[in-house]
PDB file of C-alpha atoms and ligand atoms in Angstrom:
ATOM      1  CA  MET R   1       8.209  -3.250 -13.425  1.00  0.00           C
ATOM      2  CA  ARG R   2       5.832  -4.324 -11.262  1.00  0.00           C
ATOM      3  CA  LEU R   3       5.988  -4.202  -7.593  1.00  0.00           C
ATOM      4  CA  ILE R   4       4.689  -3.933  -3.949  1.00  0.00           C
ATOM      5  CA  LEU R   5       4.853  -1.327  -1.290  1.00  0.00           C
ATOM      6  CA  LEU R   6       3.917  -2.653   2.357  1.00  0.00           C
ATOM      7  CA  GLY R   7       4.231  -0.931   5.717  1.00  0.00           C
ATOM      8  CA  PRO R   8       1.822   0.179   8.398  1.00  0.00           C
ATOM      9  CA  PRO R   9      -0.431   3.669   7.709  1.00  0.00           C
ATOM     10  CA  GLY R  10       2.097   6.423   7.655  1.00  0.00           C
ATOM     11  CA  ALA R  11       5.089   4.682   6.936  1.00  0.00           C
ATOM     12  CA  GLY R  12       5.757   6.984   3.753  1.00  0.00           C
ATOM     13  CA  LYS R  13       4.555   4.311   1.233  1.00  0.00           C
ATOM     14  CA  GLY R  14       2.609   7.086  -0.743  1.00  0.00           C
ATOM     15  CA  THR R  15       5.508   9.595  -0.722  1.00  0.00           C
ATOM     16  CA  GLN R  16       8.026   6.773  -2.131  1.00  0.00           C
ATOM     17  CA  ALA R  17       5.307   5.265  -4.519  1.00  0.00           C
ATOM     18  CA  GLN R  18       5.019   8.913  -6.084  1.00  0.00           C
ATOM     19  CA  ARG R  19       9.180   9.329  -6.371  1.00  0.00           C
ATOM     20  CA  LEU R  20       9.189   5.631  -7.978  1.00  0.00           C
ATOM     21  CA  VAL R  21       6.594   6.695 -10.362  1.00  0.00           C
ATOM     22  CA  GLU R  22       8.886   9.853 -11.711  1.00  0.00           C
ATOM     23  CA  GLN R  23      12.214   7.309 -11.506  1.00  0.00           C
ATOM     24  CA  TYR R  24      10.301   4.353 -13.480  1.00  0.00           C
ATOM     25  CA  GLY R  25       7.562   5.570 -15.461  1.00  0.00           C
ATOM     26  CA  ILE R  26       4.930   3.240 -14.143  1.00  0.00           C
ATOM     27  CA  VAL R  27       1.882   3.763 -12.241  1.00  0.00           C
ATOM     28  CA  GLN R  28       0.812   4.265  -8.829  1.00  0.00           C
ATOM     29  CA  LEU R  29      -2.298   2.298  -7.842  1.00  0.00           C
ATOM     30  CA  SER R  30      -3.292   3.003  -4.500  1.00  0.00           C
ATOM     31  CA  THR R  31      -6.484   1.471  -3.484  1.00  0.00           C
ATOM     32  CA  GLY R  32      -7.028   3.946  -0.502  1.00  0.00           C
ATOM     33  CA  ASP R  33      -7.004   6.801  -3.043  1.00  0.00           C
ATOM     34  CA  MET R  34      -9.267   4.682  -5.444  1.00  0.00           C
ATOM     35  CA  LEU R  35     -11.668   4.601  -2.267  1.00  0.00           C
ATOM     36  CA  ARG R  36     -11.118   8.093  -1.747  1.00  0.00           C
ATOM     37  CA  ALA R  37     -12.317   8.615  -5.089  1.00  0.00           C
ATOM     38  CA  ALA R  38     -15.265   6.693  -5.238  1.00  0.00           C
ATOM     39  CA  VAL R  39     -16.520   8.275  -1.691  1.00  0.00           C
ATOM     40  CA  ALA R  40     -15.816  11.869  -3.253  1.00  0.00           C
ATOM     41  CA  ALA R  41     -18.146  10.748  -6.180  1.00  0.00           C
ATOM     42  CA  GLY R  42     -20.707   8.743  -3.903  1.00  0.00           C
ATOM     43  CA  THR R  43     -20.728   5.793  -5.992  1.00  0.00           C
ATOM     44  CA  PRO R  44     -21.967   2.352  -4.738  1.00  0.00           C
ATOM     45  CA  VAL R  45     -18.543   1.238  -3.215  1.00  0.00           C
ATOM     46  CA  GLY R  46     -18.154   4.823  -1.931  1.00  0.00           C
ATOM     47  CA  LEU R  47     -21.127   4.763   0.060  1.00  0.00           C
ATOM     48  CA  ARG R  48     -20.277   1.410   1.272  1.00  0.00           C
ATOM     49  CA  ALA R  49     -16.675   2.387   2.125  1.00  0.00           C
ATOM     50  CA  ARG R  50     -16.644   5.632   3.596  1.00  0.00           C
ATOM     51  CA  GLU R  51     -17.943   4.675   6.891  1.00  0.00           C
ATOM     52  CA  ILE R  52     -15.491   1.825   7.211  1.00  0.00           C
ATOM     53  CA  MET R  53     -12.798   4.107   6.542  1.00  0.00           C
ATOM     54  CA  ASP R  54     -13.241   6.561   8.728  1.00  0.00           C
ATOM     55  CA  ARG R  55     -13.176   4.049  11.615  1.00  0.00           C
ATOM     56  CA  GLY R  56     -10.308   2.621  10.000  1.00  0.00           C
ATOM     57  CA  ASP R  57     -11.382  -0.839   9.355  1.00  0.00           C
ATOM     58  CA  LEU R  58     -10.720  -2.694   5.875  1.00  0.00           C
ATOM     59  CA  VAL R  59     -13.135  -2.528   3.236  1.00  0.00           C
ATOM     60  CA  PRO R  60     -14.205  -6.326   2.360  1.00  0.00           C
ATOM     61  CA  ASP R  61     -11.923  -8.436   0.385  1.00  0.00           C
ATOM     62  CA  ASP R  62     -14.313  -8.609  -2.340  1.00  0.00           C
ATOM     63  CA  VAL R  63     -14.365  -5.254  -3.109  1.00  0.00           C
ATOM     64  CA  MET R  64     -11.271  -4.442  -3.055  1.00  0.00           C
ATOM     65  CA  ILE R  65     -10.302  -7.246  -5.251  1.00  0.00           C
ATOM     66  CA  GLU R  66     -12.524  -6.149  -7.635  1.00  0.00           C
ATOM     67  CA  ILE R  67     -11.056  -2.952  -7.996  1.00  0.00           C
ATOM     68  CA  ILE R  68      -7.675  -4.224  -8.048  1.00  0.00           C
ATOM     69  CA  SER R  69      -8.733  -6.627 -11.246  1.00  0.00           C
ATOM     70  CA  ASP R  70     -10.343  -3.903 -13.047  1.00  0.00           C
ATOM     71  CA  ARG R  71      -7.427  -1.369 -12.682  1.00  0.00           C
ATOM     72  CA  ILE R  72      -4.621  -3.883 -13.399  1.00  0.00           C
ATOM     73  CA  ALA R  73      -6.055  -4.942 -16.351  1.00  0.00           C
ATOM     74  CA  ARG R  74      -5.971  -1.274 -18.136  1.00  0.00           C
ATOM     75  CA  ASP R  75      -3.622   0.348 -20.470  1.00  0.00           C
ATOM     76  CA  ASP R  76      -1.381   2.085 -18.244  1.00  0.00           C
ATOM     77  CA  ALA R  77      -0.665  -0.659 -16.135  1.00  0.00           C
ATOM     78  CA  ARG R  78       0.695  -2.725 -18.742  1.00  0.00           C
ATOM     79  CA  LYS R  79       4.233  -0.848 -18.274  1.00  0.00           C
ATOM     80  CA  GLY R  80       4.200  -1.890 -14.799  1.00  0.00           C
ATOM     81  CA  PHE R  81       2.790  -0.612 -11.583  1.00  0.00           C
ATOM     82  CA  ILE R  82       3.423  -0.139  -7.883  1.00  0.00           C
ATOM     83  CA  LEU R  83       0.627  -1.323  -5.753  1.00  0.00           C
ATOM     84  CA  ASP R  84       0.234   1.160  -2.645  1.00  0.00           C
ATOM     85  CA  GLY R  85      -1.891  -0.041   0.224  1.00  0.00           C
ATOM     86  CA  PHE R  86      -2.809  -3.205  -1.589  1.00  0.00           C
ATOM     87  CA  PRO R  87      -2.938  -6.298  -0.909  1.00  0.00           C
ATOM     88  CA  ARG R  88      -3.783  -5.620   3.045  1.00  0.00           C
ATOM     89  CA  THR R  89      -4.714  -9.214   3.852  1.00  0.00           C
ATOM     90  CA  VAL R  90      -3.527 -12.759   2.806  1.00  0.00           C
ATOM     91  CA  ALA R  91      -6.583 -13.314   1.303  1.00  0.00           C
ATOM     92  CA  GLN R  92      -6.051 -10.544  -1.069  1.00  0.00           C
ATOM     93  CA  ALA R  93      -2.583 -11.426  -1.432  1.00  0.00           C
ATOM     94  CA  GLU R  94      -3.835 -15.091  -2.570  1.00  0.00           C
ATOM     95  CA  ALA R  95      -6.081 -13.472  -5.247  1.00  0.00           C
ATOM     96  CA  LEU R  96      -3.247 -10.863  -6.564  1.00  0.00           C
ATOM     97  CA  ASP R  97      -1.047 -14.299  -7.067  1.00  0.00           C
ATOM     98  CA  LYS R  98      -4.060 -15.596  -9.219  1.00  0.00           C
ATOM     99  CA  LEU R  99      -4.754 -12.375 -10.803  1.00  0.00           C
ATOM    100  CA  LEU R 100      -1.054 -11.971 -12.012  1.00  0.00           C
ATOM    101  CA  ALA R 101      -0.496 -15.578 -13.192  1.00  0.00           C
ATOM    102  CA  GLN R 102      -4.020 -15.178 -15.242  1.00  0.00           C
ATOM    103  CA  HIS R 103      -2.177 -12.186 -16.693  1.00  0.00           C
ATOM    104  CA  GLY R 104       1.235 -14.260 -17.074  1.00  0.00           C
ATOM    105  CA  LEU R 105       2.599 -11.498 -15.039  1.00  0.00           C
ATOM    106  CA  GLY R 106       5.275 -11.737 -12.347  1.00  0.00           C
ATOM    107  CA  LEU R 107       6.336  -9.263  -9.484  1.00  0.00           C
ATOM    108  CA  ASP R 108       9.745  -7.634  -9.280  1.00  0.00           C
ATOM    109  CA  ALA R 109       9.521  -7.126  -5.550  1.00  0.00           C
ATOM    110  CA  VAL R 110       7.665  -6.625  -2.662  1.00  0.00           C
ATOM    111  CA  ILE R 111       9.012  -4.019  -0.379  1.00  0.00           C
ATOM    112  CA  GLU R 112       8.135  -3.772   3.281  1.00  0.00           C
ATOM    113  CA  ILE R 113       9.059  -0.169   4.918  1.00  0.00           C
ATOM    114  CA  VAL R 114       9.795  -1.070   8.423  1.00  0.00           C
ATOM    115  CA  VAL R 115       8.928   1.974  10.801  1.00  0.00           C
ATOM    116  CA  ASP R 116       9.042   2.164  14.688  1.00  0.00           C
ATOM    117  CA  GLU R 117       4.892   2.399  15.205  1.00  0.00           C
ATOM    118  CA  GLU R 118       5.273   4.487  18.175  1.00  0.00           C
ATOM    119  CA  ALA R 119       7.301   7.105  16.429  1.00  0.00           C
ATOM    120  CA  LEU R 120       4.868   6.949  14.214  1.00  0.00           C
ATOM    121  CA  LEU R 121       1.941   7.637  16.766  1.00  0.00           C
ATOM    122  CA  ALA R 122       4.078  10.533  17.953  1.00  0.00           C
ATOM    123  CA  ARG R 123       4.245  12.415  14.343  1.00  0.00           C
ATOM    124  CA  ILE R 124       0.232  11.508  14.167  1.00  0.00           C
ATOM    125  CA  GLU R 125      -0.553  13.353  17.394  1.00  0.00           C
ATOM    126  CA  LYS R 126       1.962  16.195  16.741  1.00  0.00           C
ATOM    127  CA  ARG R 127       0.505  16.782  13.090  1.00  0.00           C
ATOM    128  CA  ALA R 128      -3.307  16.615  14.821  1.00  0.00           C
ATOM    129  CA  ARG R 129      -2.071  19.350  17.181  1.00  0.00           C
ATOM    130  CA  GLU R 130      -0.128  21.661  14.654  1.00  0.00           C
ATOM    131  CA  SER R 131      -2.742  21.270  11.901  1.00  0.00           C
ATOM    132  CA  GLY R 132      -6.177  20.471  13.528  1.00  0.00           C
ATOM    133  CA  GLN R 133      -7.036  19.468  10.453  1.00  0.00           C
ATOM    134  CA  ALA R 134      -6.716  16.097   8.926  1.00  0.00           C
ATOM    135  CA  ARG R 135      -7.922  13.406   7.097  1.00  0.00           C
ATOM    136  CA  ALA R 136     -11.180  12.017   8.834  1.00  0.00           C
ATOM    137  CA  ASP R 137      -8.684   8.746   9.044  1.00  0.00           C
ATOM    138  CA  ASP R 138      -5.620  10.278  10.349  1.00  0.00           C
ATOM    139  CA  THR R 139      -6.624  11.693  13.806  1.00  0.00           C
ATOM    140  CA  PRO R 140      -4.566   9.920  16.779  1.00  0.00           C
ATOM    141  CA  GLU R 141      -7.701   7.894  17.692  1.00  0.00           C
ATOM    142  CA  THR R 142      -8.458   6.270  14.379  1.00  0.00           C
ATOM    143  CA  PHE R 143      -4.634   6.032  13.540  1.00  0.00           C
ATOM    144  CA  ARG R 144      -3.995   3.578  16.584  1.00  0.00           C
ATOM    145  CA  LYS R 145      -7.165   1.523  15.179  1.00  0.00           C
ATOM    146  CA  ARG R 146      -5.725   1.530  11.824  1.00  0.00           C
ATOM    147  CA  ILE R 147      -2.324   0.401  13.111  1.00  0.00           C
ATOM    148  CA  SER R 148      -4.185  -2.445  15.388  1.00  0.00           C
ATOM    149  CA  VAL R 149      -5.666  -3.385  12.104  1.00  0.00           C
ATOM    150  CA  TYR R 150      -2.843  -3.678  10.509  1.00  0.00           C
ATOM    151  CA  ARG R 151      -0.769  -5.634  12.855  1.00  0.00           C
ATOM    152  CA  ALA R 152      -3.911  -8.098  12.725  1.00  0.00           C
ATOM    153  CA  GLN R 153      -4.799  -8.542   9.231  1.00  0.00           C
ATOM    154  CA  THR R 154      -1.795  -6.982   7.460  1.00  0.00           C
ATOM    155  CA  ALA R 155       1.442  -7.901   8.873  1.00  0.00           C
ATOM    156  CA  PRO R 156       0.549 -11.564   7.999  1.00  0.00           C
ATOM    157  CA  VAL R 157       0.665  -9.955   3.943  1.00  0.00           C
ATOM    158  CA  ALA R 158       4.785  -9.971   4.383  1.00  0.00           C
ATOM    159  CA  GLY R 159       4.951 -13.489   5.591  1.00  0.00           C
ATOM    160  CA  HIS R 160       3.068 -14.756   2.516  1.00  0.00           C
ATOM    161  CA  TYR R 161       5.742 -13.122   0.433  1.00  0.00           C
ATOM    162  CA  ARG R 162       8.274 -14.340   2.736  1.00  0.00           C
ATOM    163  CA  ALA R 163       7.523 -17.855   2.292  1.00  0.00           C
ATOM    164  CA  LYS R 164       7.540 -16.810  -1.554  1.00  0.00           C
ATOM    165  CA  GLY R 165      11.014 -15.883  -0.904  1.00  0.00           C
ATOM    166  CA  MET R 166      10.115 -12.474  -2.502  1.00  0.00           C
ATOM    167  CA  LEU R 167      10.103  -9.957   0.640  1.00  0.00           C
ATOM    168  CA  SER R 168      12.880  -7.626   0.914  1.00  0.00           C
ATOM    169  CA  GLN R 169      12.585  -4.936   4.210  1.00  0.00           C
ATOM    170  CA  VAL R 170      13.866  -1.468   4.044  1.00  0.00           C
ATOM    171  CA  ASP R 171      14.305   0.615   7.139  1.00  0.00           C
ATOM    172  CA  GLY R 172      11.463   3.473   6.893  1.00  0.00           C
ATOM    173  CA  MET R 173      12.697   5.408   9.900  1.00  0.00           C
ATOM    174  CA  GLY R 174      15.406   7.429   7.737  1.00  0.00           C
ATOM    175  CA  THR R 175      14.830  10.316   5.744  1.00  0.00           C
ATOM    176  CA  MET R 176      12.892  10.649   2.709  1.00  0.00           C
ATOM    177  CA  ASP R 177      16.131  10.596   0.267  1.00  0.00           C
ATOM    178  CA  GLY R 178      17.424   7.778   2.514  1.00  0.00           C
ATOM    179  CA  VAL R 179      14.399   5.466   2.326  1.00  0.00           C
ATOM    180  CA  PHE R 180      14.181   5.923  -1.387  1.00  0.00           C
ATOM    181  CA  SER R 181      17.989   5.182  -2.024  1.00  0.00           C
ATOM    182  CA  ALA R 182      17.497   1.822  -0.107  1.00  0.00           C
ATOM    183  CA  ILE R 183      14.251   0.833  -2.289  1.00  0.00           C
ATOM    184  CA  SER R 184      16.095   1.764  -5.328  1.00  0.00           C
ATOM    185  CA  GLY R 185      18.467  -0.247  -4.252  1.00  0.00           C
ATOM    186  CA  VAL R 186      16.580  -3.347  -4.007  1.00  0.00           C
ATOM    187  CA  LEU R 187      14.892  -2.740  -7.107  1.00  0.00           C
ATOM    188  CA  GLU R 188      18.578  -2.232  -8.836  1.00  0.00           C
ATOM    189  CA  GLY R 189      19.176  -5.791  -7.235  1.00  0.00           C
ATOM    190  CA  SER R 190      15.938  -7.179  -8.519  1.00  0.00           C
ATOM    191  CA  ARG R 191      16.872  -6.387 -11.993  1.00  0.00           C
ATOM    192  CA  ALA R 192      20.348  -7.417 -11.973  1.00  0.00           C
ATOM    193  CA  VAL R 193      18.920 -10.900 -11.115  1.00  0.00           C
ATOM    194  CA  ALA R 194      15.860 -11.012 -13.696  1.00  0.00           C
ATOM    195  CA  GLY R 195      18.744  -9.563 -16.037  1.00  0.00           C
ATOM    196  CA  ARG R 196      21.240 -12.973 -15.241  1.00  0.00           C
ATOM    197  CA  ALA R 197      17.972 -15.116 -15.313  1.00  0.00           C
TER     198      ALA R 197
HETATM  199  P1  LIG C 201      -5.013   4.063   2.838  1.00  0.00           P
HETATM  200  O1  LIG C 201      -4.749   5.778   2.232  1.00  0.00           O
HETATM  201  O2  LIG C 201      -4.011   3.140   2.108  1.00  0.00           O
HETATM  202  O3  LIG C 201      -4.403   4.351   4.315  1.00  0.00           O
HETATM  203  O4  LIG C 201      -6.704   3.808   2.731  1.00  0.00           O
HETATM  204  C1  LIG C 201      -7.208   4.232   3.483  1.00  0.00           C
HETATM  205  C2  LIG C 201      -8.133   3.234   4.018  1.00  0.00           C
HETATM  206  O5  LIG C 201      -8.986   2.832   2.649  1.00  0.00           O
HETATM  207  C3  LIG C 201      -7.894   2.042   4.856  1.00  0.00           C
HETATM  208  O6  LIG C 201      -7.763   2.480   5.869  1.00  0.00           O
HETATM  209  C4  LIG C 201      -9.140   1.503   4.410  1.00  0.00           C
HETATM  210  O7  LIG C 201     -10.206   1.667   5.053  1.00  0.00           O
HETATM  211  C5  LIG C 201      -9.274   1.212   3.302  1.00  0.00           C
HETATM  212  N1  LIG C 201      -8.692   0.441   2.328  1.00  0.00           N
HETATM  213  C6  LIG C 201      -7.269   1.115   1.269  1.00  0.00           C
HETATM  214  N2  LIG C 201      -6.360  -0.001   0.822  1.00  0.00           N
HETATM  215  C7  LIG C 201      -7.597  -0.802   1.257  1.00  0.00           C
HETATM  216  C8  LIG C 201      -7.207  -2.658   1.175  1.00  0.00           C
HETATM  217  N3  LIG C 201      -6.408  -3.436   0.308  1.00  0.00           N
HETATM  218  N4  LIG C 201      -8.403  -3.431   1.701  1.00  0.00           N
HETATM  219  C9  LIG C 201      -8.950  -2.998   2.789  1.00  0.00           C
HETATM  220  N5  LIG C 201      -9.634  -1.620   2.572  1.00  0.00           N
HETATM  221  C10 LIG C 201      -8.333  -1.033   1.808  1.00  0.00           C
END
């Protein structure tokens, strides 16, 4: 099973991806996690990405496409994967289309977790007030920036997949369990269709 989870920062993509990993035994490919690991290790990519991430901008497409291209080719991705945080631009989505075609692979589903951005911001502000300790890119100010970057650059990615008839949407404002069962419903539906084909 290969799928993409789309949705703005804070929509719960990472949490849902982890549950899907348990359920389906496939790997979670989180480009945000990969970049944070690169920053922590002080690699050339990490050195370049750190400041961009801290201000809530996007790391350049060519860097991201290379990272994901290498990652998808690894053995543990053969059984399937969940892309969490990639693609984040239409150029990344187009590059992914090519990459998958080269490997003779298709996508089972592209699922957009739809949330109320104002409610998310309220959640982030509450978390910042209560903990005082957050990811450098998780302050209310940077969160606003990341949401505006999402609207401008990532929201069109949903349109890219909608135009291909591949986009499913789930309501992300319910409980974690509710969102998970909505996602599972989409996946079971796509498996049933694949089984008939
Ligand atoms: P995330 O953990 O997915 O919210 O990602 C954290 C940060 O990493 C983002 O705000 C971006 O700066 C960067 N990032 C992660 N994935 C991508 C991507 N596919 N393209 C560009 N930048 C990315």
